[in-house]
Structures are given as structure tokens and as C-alpha cells.
mmCIF file with all atom_site columns, C-alpha atoms in Angstrom:
data_model
loop_
_atom_site.group_PDB
_atom_site.id
_atom_site.type_symbol
_atom_site.label_atom_id
_atom_site.label_alt_id
_atom_site.label_comp_id
_atom_site.label_asym_id
_atom_site.label_entity_id
_atom_site.label_seq_id
_atom_site.pdbx_PDB_ins_code
_atom_site.Cartn_x
_atom_site.Cartn_y
_atom_site.Cartn_z
_atom_site.occupancy
_atom_site.B_iso_or_equiv
_atom_site.pdbx_formal_charge
_atom_site.auth_seq_id
_atom_site.auth_comp_id
_atom_site.auth_asym_id
_atom_site.auth_atom_id
_atom_site.pdbx_PDB_model_num
ATOM 1   C CA . MET A 1 1   ? -6.242  -6.717  -7.347  1.00 91.00 ? 1   MET A CA 1
ATOM 2   C CA . LEU A 1 2   ? -3.098  -8.375  -5.138  1.00 96.00 ? 2   LEU A CA 1
ATOM 3   C CA . LYS A 1 3   ? 0.278   -7.549  -6.319  1.00 97.00 ? 3   LYS A CA 1
ATOM 4   C CA . ILE A 1 4   ? 2.708   -9.769  -5.053  1.00 96.00 ? 4   ILE A CA 1
ATOM 5   C CA . GLY A 1 5   ? 6.234   -8.374  -4.905  1.00 91.00 ? 5   GLY A CA 1
ATOM 6   C CA . GLY A 1 6   ? 9.469   -9.959  -6.141  1.00 90.00 ? 6   GLY A CA 1
ATOM 7   C CA . SER A 1 7   ? 10.701  -9.581  -2.693  1.00 92.00 ? 7   SER A CA 1
ATOM 8   C CA . LEU A 1 8   ? 8.348   -12.374 -1.740  1.00 95.00 ? 8   LEU A CA 1
ATOM 9   C CA . PHE A 1 9   ? 9.741   -15.077 -4.382  1.00 92.00 ? 9   PHE A CA 1
ATOM 10  C CA . ASP A 1 10  ? 10.395  -17.813 -1.873  1.00 93.00 ? 10  ASP A CA 1
ATOM 11  C CA . HIS A 1 11  ? 7.281   -17.693 -0.191  1.00 93.00 ? 11  HIS A CA 1
ATOM 12  C CA . SER A 1 12  ? 4.830   -16.271 -3.129  1.00 94.00 ? 12  SER A CA 1
ATOM 13  C CA . ARG A 1 13  ? 3.570   -19.762 -4.222  1.00 93.00 ? 13  ARG A CA 1
ATOM 14  C CA . ALA A 1 14  ? 2.734   -20.867 -0.662  1.00 92.00 ? 14  ALA A CA 1
ATOM 15  C CA . LEU A 1 15  ? 0.867   -17.330 -0.406  1.00 93.00 ? 15  LEU A CA 1
ATOM 16  C CA . VAL A 1 16  ? -1.050  -17.883 -3.462  1.00 92.00 ? 16  VAL A CA 1
ATOM 17  C CA . LYS A 1 17  ? -1.881  -21.554 -2.524  1.00 89.00 ? 17  LYS A CA 1
ATOM 18  C CA . ARG A 1 18  ? -3.491  -20.078 0.766   1.00 88.00 ? 18  ARG A CA 1
ATOM 19  C CA . ILE A 1 19  ? -5.526  -17.381 -0.870  1.00 85.00 ? 19  ILE A CA 1
ATOM 20  C CA . ALA A 1 20  ? -6.927  -20.067 -3.340  1.00 85.00 ? 20  ALA A CA 1
ATOM 21  C CA . GLU A 1 21  ? -7.512  -22.555 -0.833  1.00 83.00 ? 21  GLU A CA 1
ATOM 22  C CA . GLU A 1 22  ? -9.371  -19.979 1.635   1.00 78.00 ? 22  GLU A CA 1
ATOM 23  C CA . GLU A 1 23  ? -11.631 -18.695 -1.275  1.00 65.00 ? 23  GLU A CA 1
ATOM 24  C CA . LEU A 1 24  ? -10.950 -15.200 0.091   1.00 60.00 ? 24  LEU A CA 1
ATOM 25  C CA . ALA A 1 25  ? -13.088 -13.561 -2.604  1.00 61.00 ? 25  ALA A CA 1
ATOM 26  C CA . ALA A 1 26  ? -14.905 -14.508 -5.919  1.00 66.00 ? 26  ALA A CA 1
ATOM 27  C CA . ASP A 1 27  ? -12.599 -12.431 -8.052  1.00 83.00 ? 27  ASP A CA 1
ATOM 28  C CA . ILE A 1 28  ? -8.951  -11.895 -7.215  1.00 91.00 ? 28  ILE A CA 1
ATOM 29  C CA . LEU A 1 29  ? -6.700  -10.967 -10.303 1.00 94.00 ? 29  LEU A CA 1
ATOM 30  C CA . ILE A 1 30  ? -2.976  -11.622 -9.054  1.00 96.00 ? 30  ILE A CA 1
ATOM 31  C CA . VAL A 1 31  ? -0.319  -9.192  -10.578 1.00 97.00 ? 31  VAL A CA 1
ATOM 32  C CA . PRO A 1 32  ? 3.305   -10.763 -10.388 1.00 97.00 ? 32  PRO A CA 1
ATOM 33  C CA . GLY A 1 33  ? 6.302   -8.245  -9.690  1.00 94.00 ? 33  GLY A CA 1
ATOM 34  C CA . GLY A 1 34  ? 9.312   -8.517  -11.821 1.00 90.00 ? 34  GLY A CA 1
ATOM 35  C CA . GLY A 1 35  ? 11.788  -9.514  -8.769  1.00 86.00 ? 35  GLY A CA 1
ATOM 36  C CA . ASP A 1 36  ? 15.084  -11.104 -10.037 1.00 88.00 ? 36  ASP A CA 1
ATOM 37  C CA . PHE A 1 37  ? 13.901  -11.338 -13.411 1.00 90.00 ? 37  PHE A CA 1
ATOM 38  C CA . ALA A 1 38  ? 13.451  -7.707  -13.860 1.00 90.00 ? 38  ALA A CA 1
ATOM 39  C CA . ASP A 1 39  ? 16.798  -7.115  -12.019 1.00 90.00 ? 39  ASP A CA 1
ATOM 40  C CA . THR A 1 40  ? 18.559  -8.903  -14.773 1.00 91.00 ? 40  THR A CA 1
ATOM 41  C CA . ILE A 1 41  ? 16.783  -6.512  -17.303 1.00 92.00 ? 41  ILE A CA 1
ATOM 42  C CA . ARG A 1 42  ? 18.115  -3.390  -15.271 1.00 90.00 ? 42  ARG A CA 1
ATOM 43  C CA . LYS A 1 43  ? 21.744  -4.917  -15.216 1.00 93.00 ? 43  LYS A CA 1
ATOM 44  C CA . VAL A 1 44  ? 21.542  -5.288  -18.968 1.00 92.00 ? 44  VAL A CA 1
ATOM 45  C CA . TYR A 1 45  ? 19.996  -1.942  -19.269 1.00 90.00 ? 45  TYR A CA 1
ATOM 46  C CA . ARG A 1 46  ? 22.942  -0.242  -17.653 1.00 89.00 ? 46  ARG A CA 1
ATOM 47  C CA . GLU A 1 47  ? 25.607  -2.386  -19.115 1.00 93.00 ? 47  GLU A CA 1
ATOM 48  C CA . LYS A 1 48  ? 24.301  -2.523  -22.927 1.00 90.00 ? 48  LYS A CA 1
ATOM 49  C CA . GLN A 1 49  ? 22.716  0.683   -23.287 1.00 87.00 ? 49  GLN A CA 1
ATOM 50  C CA . LEU A 1 50  ? 19.151  -0.777  -23.913 1.00 90.00 ? 50  LEU A CA 1
ATOM 51  C CA . SER A 1 51  ? 16.591  1.869   -25.005 1.00 94.00 ? 51  SER A CA 1
ATOM 52  C CA . ASP A 1 52  ? 13.754  2.734   -22.512 1.00 92.00 ? 52  ASP A CA 1
ATOM 53  C CA . ASP A 1 53  ? 11.150  1.133   -24.853 1.00 93.00 ? 53  ASP A CA 1
ATOM 54  C CA . ALA A 1 54  ? 13.180  -2.101  -24.956 1.00 93.00 ? 54  ALA A CA 1
ATOM 55  C CA . ALA A 1 55  ? 14.034  -2.267  -21.491 1.00 93.00 ? 55  ALA A CA 1
ATOM 56  C CA . HIS A 1 56  ? 10.201  -1.451  -20.536 1.00 94.00 ? 56  HIS A CA 1
ATOM 57  C CA . TRP A 1 57  ? 8.716   -4.572  -22.571 1.00 95.00 ? 57  TRP A CA 1
ATOM 58  C CA . MET A 1 58  ? 11.609  -6.679  -21.467 1.00 94.00 ? 58  MET A CA 1
ATOM 59  C CA . ALA A 1 59  ? 11.008  -5.916  -17.780 1.00 94.00 ? 59  ALA A CA 1
ATOM 60  C CA . VAL A 1 60  ? 7.188   -6.498  -18.357 1.00 96.00 ? 60  VAL A CA 1
ATOM 61  C CA . LEU A 1 61  ? 8.122   -9.876  -19.882 1.00 95.00 ? 61  LEU A CA 1
ATOM 62  C CA . ALA A 1 62  ? 9.939   -10.614 -16.422 1.00 95.00 ? 62  ALA A CA 1
ATOM 63  C CA . MET A 1 63  ? 6.699   -10.255 -14.897 1.00 96.00 ? 63  MET A CA 1
ATOM 64  C CA . ASN A 1 64  ? 5.515   -12.857 -17.129 1.00 96.00 ? 64  ASN A CA 1
ATOM 65  C CA . GLN A 1 65  ? 8.064   -15.177 -15.918 1.00 96.00 ? 65  GLN A CA 1
ATOM 66  C CA . TYR A 1 66  ? 7.135   -14.563 -12.435 1.00 96.00 ? 66  TYR A CA 1
ATOM 67  C CA . ALA A 1 67  ? 3.246   -15.424 -13.428 1.00 96.00 ? 67  ALA A CA 1
ATOM 68  C CA . TYR A 1 68  ? 4.449   -18.710 -14.858 1.00 96.00 ? 68  TYR A CA 1
ATOM 69  C CA . TYR A 1 69  ? 6.477   -19.334 -11.611 1.00 95.00 ? 69  TYR A CA 1
ATOM 70  C CA . LEU A 1 70  ? 3.376   -18.549 -9.418  1.00 95.00 ? 70  LEU A CA 1
ATOM 71  C CA . ALA A 1 71  ? 0.835   -20.752 -11.669 1.00 95.00 ? 71  ALA A CA 1
ATOM 72  C CA . ASP A 1 72  ? 3.391   -23.627 -11.569 1.00 93.00 ? 72  ASP A CA 1
ATOM 73  C CA . GLY A 1 73  ? 2.362   -25.987 -9.040  1.00 80.00 ? 73  GLY A CA 1
ATOM 74  C CA . THR A 1 74  ? -0.818  -23.787 -7.760  1.00 87.00 ? 74  THR A CA 1
ATOM 75  C CA . GLY A 1 75  ? -3.345  -24.515 -10.197 1.00 87.00 ? 75  GLY A CA 1
ATOM 76  C CA . ILE A 1 76  ? -4.452  -21.168 -10.576 1.00 92.00 ? 76  ILE A CA 1
ATOM 77  C CA . PRO A 1 77  ? -4.794  -20.137 -14.362 1.00 94.00 ? 77  PRO A CA 1
ATOM 78  C CA . LEU A 1 78  ? -2.943  -17.472 -15.952 1.00 97.00 ? 78  LEU A CA 1
ATOM 79  C CA . ALA A 1 79  ? -4.939  -14.495 -17.702 1.00 96.00 ? 79  ALA A CA 1
ATOM 80  C CA . ASP A 1 80  ? -4.086  -12.646 -20.767 1.00 96.00 ? 80  ASP A CA 1
ATOM 81  C CA . SER A 1 81  ? -6.820  -10.275 -20.137 1.00 95.00 ? 81  SER A CA 1
ATOM 82  C CA . LEU A 1 82  ? -8.244  -7.939  -17.374 1.00 95.00 ? 82  LEU A CA 1
ATOM 83  C CA . LYS A 1 83  ? -11.794 -9.612  -18.066 1.00 91.00 ? 83  LYS A CA 1
ATOM 84  C CA . GLY A 1 84  ? -12.731 -12.704 -16.111 1.00 86.00 ? 84  GLY A CA 1
ATOM 85  C CA . THR A 1 85  ? -13.650 -13.868 -12.586 1.00 85.00 ? 85  THR A CA 1
ATOM 86  C CA . GLY A 1 86  ? -12.389 -16.074 -10.155 1.00 88.00 ? 86  GLY A CA 1
ATOM 87  C CA . ILE A 1 87  ? -8.818  -16.481 -8.814  1.00 92.00 ? 87  ILE A CA 1
ATOM 88  C CA . ARG A 1 88  ? -6.149  -15.818 -11.764 1.00 94.00 ? 88  ARG A CA 1
ATOM 89  C CA . ILE A 1 89  ? -2.708  -14.632 -12.302 1.00 96.00 ? 89  ILE A CA 1
ATOM 90  C CA . ALA A 1 90  ? -2.146  -11.712 -14.728 1.00 97.00 ? 90  ALA A CA 1
ATOM 91  C CA . LEU A 1 91  ? 0.022   -11.934 -17.894 1.00 98.00 ? 91  LEU A CA 1
ATOM 92  C CA . PRO A 1 92  ? 1.130   -8.273  -17.909 1.00 97.00 ? 92  PRO A CA 1
ATOM 93  C CA . TYR A 1 93  ? 2.899   -8.165  -21.099 1.00 97.00 ? 93  TYR A CA 1
ATOM 94  C CA . GLU A 1 94  ? -0.315  -9.478  -22.960 1.00 97.00 ? 94  GLU A CA 1
ATOM 95  C CA . ILE A 1 95  ? -2.401  -7.149  -21.264 1.00 96.00 ? 95  ILE A CA 1
ATOM 96  C CA . LEU A 1 96  ? -0.306  -3.940  -21.732 1.00 96.00 ? 96  LEU A CA 1
ATOM 97  C CA . ARG A 1 97  ? 0.250   -4.818  -25.321 1.00 95.00 ? 97  ARG A CA 1
ATOM 98  C CA . LYS A 1 98  ? -3.243  -4.215  -25.981 1.00 94.00 ? 98  LYS A CA 1
ATOM 99  C CA . ASP A 1 99  ? -3.407  -0.740  -24.277 1.00 93.00 ? 99  ASP A CA 1
ATOM 100 C CA . ASP A 1 100 ? 0.204   0.808   -24.039 1.00 92.00 ? 100 ASP A CA 1
ATOM 101 C CA . ALA A 1 101 ? -1.052  3.499   -21.518 1.00 90.00 ? 101 ALA A CA 1
ATOM 102 C CA . LEU A 1 102 ? 2.052   3.895   -19.206 1.00 94.00 ? 102 LEU A CA 1
ATOM 103 C CA . PRO A 1 103 ? 5.234   5.648   -19.494 1.00 93.00 ? 103 PRO A CA 1
ATOM 104 C CA . HIS A 1 104 ? 8.278   3.611   -20.279 1.00 94.00 ? 104 HIS A CA 1
ATOM 105 C CA . SER A 1 105 ? 10.353  4.539   -17.653 1.00 89.00 ? 105 SER A CA 1
ATOM 106 C CA . TRP A 1 106 ? 12.195  2.449   -14.667 1.00 88.00 ? 106 TRP A CA 1
ATOM 107 C CA . ASP A 1 107 ? 10.011  4.759   -12.423 1.00 88.00 ? 107 ASP A CA 1
ATOM 108 C CA . VAL A 1 108 ? 6.892   3.173   -13.510 1.00 90.00 ? 108 VAL A CA 1
ATOM 109 C CA . THR A 1 109 ? 7.511   -0.513  -12.403 1.00 91.00 ? 109 THR A CA 1
ATOM 110 C CA . SER A 1 110 ? 5.072   -3.535  -11.323 1.00 94.00 ? 110 SER A CA 1
ATOM 111 C CA . ASP A 1 111 ? 3.364   -1.493  -8.623  1.00 95.00 ? 111 ASP A CA 1
ATOM 112 C CA . THR A 1 112 ? 2.294   1.200   -10.840 1.00 96.00 ? 112 THR A CA 1
ATOM 113 C CA . ILE A 1 113 ? 1.234   -1.370  -13.439 1.00 97.00 ? 113 ILE A CA 1
ATOM 114 C CA . ALA A 1 114 ? -0.922  -3.198  -10.811 1.00 97.00 ? 114 ALA A CA 1
ATOM 115 C CA . ALA A 1 115 ? -2.460  0.197   -9.883  1.00 97.00 ? 115 ALA A CA 1
ATOM 116 C CA . TRP A 1 116 ? -3.455  0.654   -13.417 1.00 97.00 ? 116 TRP A CA 1
ATOM 117 C CA . MET A 1 117 ? -4.915  -2.754  -13.680 1.00 97.00 ? 117 MET A CA 1
ATOM 118 C CA . ALA A 1 118 ? -6.999  -1.902  -10.506 1.00 97.00 ? 118 ALA A CA 1
ATOM 119 C CA . LEU A 1 119 ? -8.013  1.429   -12.047 1.00 96.00 ? 119 LEU A CA 1
ATOM 120 C CA . LYS A 1 120 ? -9.321  -0.279  -15.060 1.00 96.00 ? 120 LYS A CA 1
ATOM 121 C CA . THR A 1 121 ? -11.183 -3.302  -13.426 1.00 94.00 ? 121 THR A CA 1
ATOM 122 C CA . GLY A 1 122 ? -12.492 -0.891  -10.444 1.00 93.00 ? 122 GLY A CA 1
ATOM 123 C CA . GLY A 1 123 ? -10.786 -3.274  -7.923  1.00 91.00 ? 123 GLY A CA 1
ATOM 124 C CA . ARG A 1 124 ? -9.060  -2.604  -4.714  1.00 93.00 ? 124 ARG A CA 1
ATOM 125 C CA . LEU A 1 125 ? -5.169  -2.345  -4.909  1.00 97.00 ? 125 LEU A CA 1
ATOM 126 C CA . ILE A 1 126 ? -3.451  -4.564  -2.159  1.00 97.00 ? 126 ILE A CA 1
ATOM 127 C CA . LYS A 1 127 ? 0.610   -4.644  -2.623  1.00 97.00 ? 127 LYS A CA 1
ATOM 128 C CA . ALA A 1 128 ? 1.912   -7.827  -0.816  1.00 97.00 ? 128 ALA A CA 1
ATOM 129 C CA . THR A 1 129 ? 5.691   -7.213  -0.218  1.00 96.00 ? 129 THR A CA 1
ATOM 130 C CA . ASP A 1 130 ? 8.436   -8.091  2.656   1.00 95.00 ? 130 ASP A CA 1
ATOM 131 C CA . VAL A 1 131 ? 7.852   -5.233  5.048   1.00 96.00 ? 131 VAL A CA 1
ATOM 132 C CA . ASP A 1 132 ? 5.228   -4.213  7.218   1.00 96.00 ? 132 ASP A CA 1
ATOM 133 C CA . GLY A 1 133 ? 4.123   -1.137  5.203   1.00 95.00 ? 133 GLY A CA 1
ATOM 134 C CA . ILE A 1 134 ? 5.630   2.387   4.835   1.00 95.00 ? 134 ILE A CA 1
ATOM 135 C CA . PHE A 1 135 ? 7.590   4.060   7.723   1.00 93.00 ? 135 PHE A CA 1
ATOM 136 C CA . ALA A 1 136 ? 8.590   7.365   8.908   1.00 88.00 ? 136 ALA A CA 1
ATOM 137 C CA . ASP A 1 137 ? 11.022  8.162   11.376  1.00 88.00 ? 137 ASP A CA 1
ATOM 138 C CA . GLY A 1 138 ? 11.151  4.417   12.309  1.00 89.00 ? 138 GLY A CA 1
ATOM 139 C CA . LYS A 1 139 ? 7.228   4.343   12.628  1.00 94.00 ? 139 LYS A CA 1
ATOM 140 C CA . LEU A 1 140 ? 4.804   2.322   10.572  1.00 95.00 ? 140 LEU A CA 1
ATOM 141 C CA . LEU A 1 141 ? 2.285   4.527   9.197   1.00 95.00 ? 141 LEU A CA 1
ATOM 142 C CA . GLU A 1 142 ? -1.094  3.179   9.227   1.00 96.00 ? 142 GLU A CA 1
ATOM 143 C CA . THR A 1 143 ? -2.351  5.755   6.667   1.00 96.00 ? 143 THR A CA 1
ATOM 144 C CA . VAL A 1 144 ? -0.424  8.209   4.464   1.00 96.00 ? 144 VAL A CA 1
ATOM 145 C CA . GLU A 1 145 ? -1.628  10.655  2.028   1.00 95.00 ? 145 GLU A CA 1
ATOM 146 C CA . ALA A 1 146 ? 0.034   9.569   -1.574  1.00 95.00 ? 146 ALA A CA 1
ATOM 147 C CA . SER A 1 147 ? 0.904   13.403  -1.988  1.00 93.00 ? 147 SER A CA 1
ATOM 148 C CA . ARG A 1 148 ? 3.379   13.156  1.099   1.00 92.00 ? 148 ARG A CA 1
ATOM 149 C CA . LEU A 1 149 ? 5.096   10.291  -0.888  1.00 92.00 ? 149 LEU A CA 1
ATOM 150 C CA . CYS A 1 150 ? 5.801   11.910  -3.951  1.00 87.00 ? 150 CYS A CA 1
ATOM 151 C CA . GLY A 1 151 ? 9.470   12.611  -4.635  1.00 77.00 ? 151 GLY A CA 1
ATOM 152 C CA . THR A 1 152 ? 10.526  11.083  -1.186  1.00 72.00 ? 152 THR A CA 1
ATOM 153 C CA . GLY A 1 153 ? 12.855  8.567   -2.784  1.00 64.00 ? 153 GLY A CA 1
ATOM 154 C CA . GLU A 1 154 ? 13.632  5.047   -1.540  1.00 62.00 ? 154 GLU A CA 1
ATOM 155 C CA . THR A 1 155 ? 10.230  3.304   -0.163  1.00 77.00 ? 155 THR A CA 1
ATOM 156 C CA . CYS A 1 156 ? 8.687   -0.018  -0.672  1.00 86.00 ? 156 CYS A CA 1
ATOM 157 C CA . ILE A 1 157 ? 6.543   1.231   -3.514  1.00 91.00 ? 157 ILE A CA 1
ATOM 158 C CA . ASP A 1 158 ? 7.865   2.398   -6.961  1.00 90.00 ? 158 ASP A CA 1
ATOM 159 C CA . SER A 1 159 ? 8.459   6.153   -7.362  1.00 89.00 ? 159 SER A CA 1
ATOM 160 C CA . ALA A 1 160 ? 5.415   6.689   -9.959  1.00 93.00 ? 160 ALA A CA 1
ATOM 161 C CA . LEU A 1 161 ? 2.738   5.159   -7.762  1.00 95.00 ? 161 LEU A CA 1
ATOM 162 C CA . PRO A 1 162 ? 1.901   8.015   -5.437  1.00 95.00 ? 162 PRO A CA 1
ATOM 163 C CA . GLU A 1 163 ? 1.133   10.475  -8.340  1.00 95.00 ? 163 GLU A CA 1
ATOM 164 C CA . PHE A 1 164 ? -0.718  7.871   -10.299 1.00 96.00 ? 164 PHE A CA 1
ATOM 165 C CA . LEU A 1 165 ? -2.960  7.247   -7.138  1.00 97.00 ? 165 LEU A CA 1
ATOM 166 C CA . LEU A 1 166 ? -3.260  10.931  -6.651  1.00 96.00 ? 166 LEU A CA 1
ATOM 167 C CA . ASN A 1 167 ? -4.071  11.555  -10.558 1.00 95.00 ? 167 ASN A CA 1
ATOM 168 C CA . ASN A 1 168 ? -6.755  8.532   -10.474 1.00 96.00 ? 168 ASN A CA 1
ATOM 169 C CA . ARG A 1 169 ? -8.101  9.097   -7.238  1.00 96.00 ? 169 ARG A CA 1
ATOM 170 C CA . LEU A 1 170 ? -7.070  5.380   -6.140  1.00 97.00 ? 170 LEU A CA 1
ATOM 171 C CA . ASP A 1 171 ? -6.058  4.153   -2.709  1.00 97.00 ? 171 ASP A CA 1
ATOM 172 C CA . ALA A 1 172 ? -3.486  1.316   -2.194  1.00 97.00 ? 172 ALA A CA 1
ATOM 173 C CA . PHE A 1 173 ? -2.883  -1.076  0.847   1.00 98.00 ? 173 PHE A CA 1
ATOM 174 C CA . VAL A 1 174 ? 0.867   -2.234  1.735   1.00 97.00 ? 174 VAL A CA 1
ATOM 175 C CA . VAL A 1 175 ? 0.932   -5.313  3.636   1.00 97.00 ? 175 VAL A CA 1
ATOM 176 C CA . ASN A 1 176 ? 3.566   -7.721  4.705   1.00 97.00 ? 176 ASN A CA 1
ATOM 177 C CA . GLY A 1 177 ? 3.185   -10.784 2.488   1.00 95.00 ? 177 GLY A CA 1
ATOM 178 C CA . LEU A 1 178 ? 5.301   -12.913 4.829   1.00 96.00 ? 178 LEU A CA 1
ATOM 179 C CA . ASP A 1 179 ? 2.262   -12.991 7.144   1.00 95.00 ? 179 ASP A CA 1
ATOM 180 C CA . THR A 1 180 ? -0.354  -14.795 5.284   1.00 92.00 ? 180 THR A CA 1
ATOM 181 C CA . ALA A 1 181 ? -2.930  -14.118 7.814   1.00 92.00 ? 181 ALA A CA 1
ATOM 182 C CA . ARG A 1 182 ? -2.432  -10.464 7.269   1.00 95.00 ? 182 ARG A CA 1
ATOM 183 C CA . VAL A 1 183 ? -2.794  -10.829 3.511   1.00 94.00 ? 183 VAL A CA 1
ATOM 184 C CA . SER A 1 184 ? -5.805  -12.911 3.960   1.00 91.00 ? 184 SER A CA 1
ATOM 185 C CA . LYS A 1 185 ? -7.506  -10.182 6.423   1.00 92.00 ? 185 LYS A CA 1
ATOM 186 C CA . ALA A 1 186 ? -6.492  -7.263  3.569   1.00 94.00 ? 186 ALA A CA 1
ATOM 187 C CA . VAL A 1 187 ? -8.114  -9.217  0.740   1.00 91.00 ? 187 VAL A CA 1
ATOM 188 C CA . ARG A 1 188 ? -11.516 -9.649  2.905   1.00 89.00 ? 188 ARG A CA 1
ATOM 189 C CA . GLU A 1 189 ? -11.209 -5.993  3.749   1.00 90.00 ? 189 GLU A CA 1
ATOM 190 C CA . GLU A 1 190 ? -10.843 -6.814  7.491   1.00 92.00 ? 190 GLU A CA 1
ATOM 191 C CA . LYS A 1 191 ? -8.530  -4.489  9.747   1.00 95.00 ? 191 LYS A CA 1
ATOM 192 C CA . THR A 1 192 ? -4.777  -5.657  9.758   1.00 96.00 ? 192 THR A CA 1
ATOM 193 C CA . MET A 1 193 ? -1.314  -4.352  10.155  1.00 97.00 ? 193 MET A CA 1
ATOM 194 C CA . GLY A 1 194 ? -0.076  -2.470  6.816   1.00 97.00 ? 194 GLY A CA 1
ATOM 195 C CA . THR A 1 195 ? -0.125  1.092   5.333   1.00 97.00 ? 195 THR A CA 1
ATOM 196 C CA . ARG A 1 196 ? -3.071  2.579   3.534   1.00 97.00 ? 196 ARG A CA 1
ATOM 197 C CA . ILE A 1 197 ? -1.978  5.139   0.974   1.00 97.00 ? 197 ILE A CA 1
ATOM 198 C CA . LEU A 1 198 ? -4.687  7.528   0.135   1.00 96.00 ? 198 LEU A CA 1
ATOM 199 C CA . GLY A 1 199 ? -5.002  8.750   -3.340  1.00 94.00 ? 199 GLY A CA 1
ATOM 200 C CA . ARG A 1 200 ? -8.844  10.202  -2.888  1.00 82.00 ? 200 ARG A CA 1
#
């Protein structure tokens, strides 16, 4: 499971193409972030008093827009189900409408949605973003317990993810997606710079 954050928008299609070209794994489900598409929904939520339910589904649809962007020009198929093999790009709205298992809250964003998909498929969770990983006191953490991140406020992961990882005994790896070689290594389960979040 490879979650590609909205912060990588300008580099995301090149990253997806490289993953496909290298054939790093037989089965990779790419989960798009929300990025600018979801930020538009946040603005409407604040200014127009949307309900949490409406905002949730609109934000998930924003992830679908990113999915279509990633698929365009890369030749990688879109997937409306967690079933399947090969490299494919998830359409989160279709998948979540079939199994509405997550809270409808801005605390639960594409990170936790990707973790839920990893849990459902038994896959590993890799989050590609625009920073090297999680930092504490200015130092990159190679590993960190998910419990340490609960309630810590702003990091490069959404606030609901640490508790989700703990509750489901799931690990995650955060890697800088601006360095495609690091992402390749992470997918191949080779050692590379980043932060492993331990939920087990």
C-alpha cells in the first residue's frame, strides 16, 4: 500500500511512472491523498457550515480527483475495489461507500484511510510525502512508537493515524517521495531514510 500525499502533487505522476516501470512489486495499491482538492472542501466546510458527513464524503471524492490525475498519462488502471493484483490506483470513494468503517471527521484524512486499506488487504503501509519523515527536537526519527505520536499535534501524518495503528497493531513507514530512489527501496523493503511508526 503506497499512499502518495497531496504535497507531492507536482512530482506525483513521475513517481508513479517510475514505480510502474521498475515493477517493484507484483501488487501495489496506490492511495491518493486529497491535496489541493481536499483543501477546497476544508474552505467550504469553514465558510458554508457543511455537516461533518457531507464534508467527509466530499473530501473522499477529492481523493478520487487526485486518483484520476495520477492515472492520466501514467497508464495505471483505477481500482474501485480492494481486490485485484498488479499496480493500480485506488478510487477511495467507491471503496469506502461499500464499507463505511471510519469516523467522519477532519482528524481522519487520507493517511488513516490508506492505513484502513492496508489493514483490510493485509498489506504494508508506506506514506510518501514531501519531508524525510517524523522529527523530534530537530532530529529525524528512524523509528517511533505510535503511542508517542498520539495527541502531539501537527506532524506529517494525520492526527487519527497513530491511534488507528495502535488499535490495529499496524506499522507504517514515512518516506520522502521527492526522492524516488527512497520510495523504490521502501517498496522493496530495503533500508532507506525515513521513519518507521510502530503500532505493534
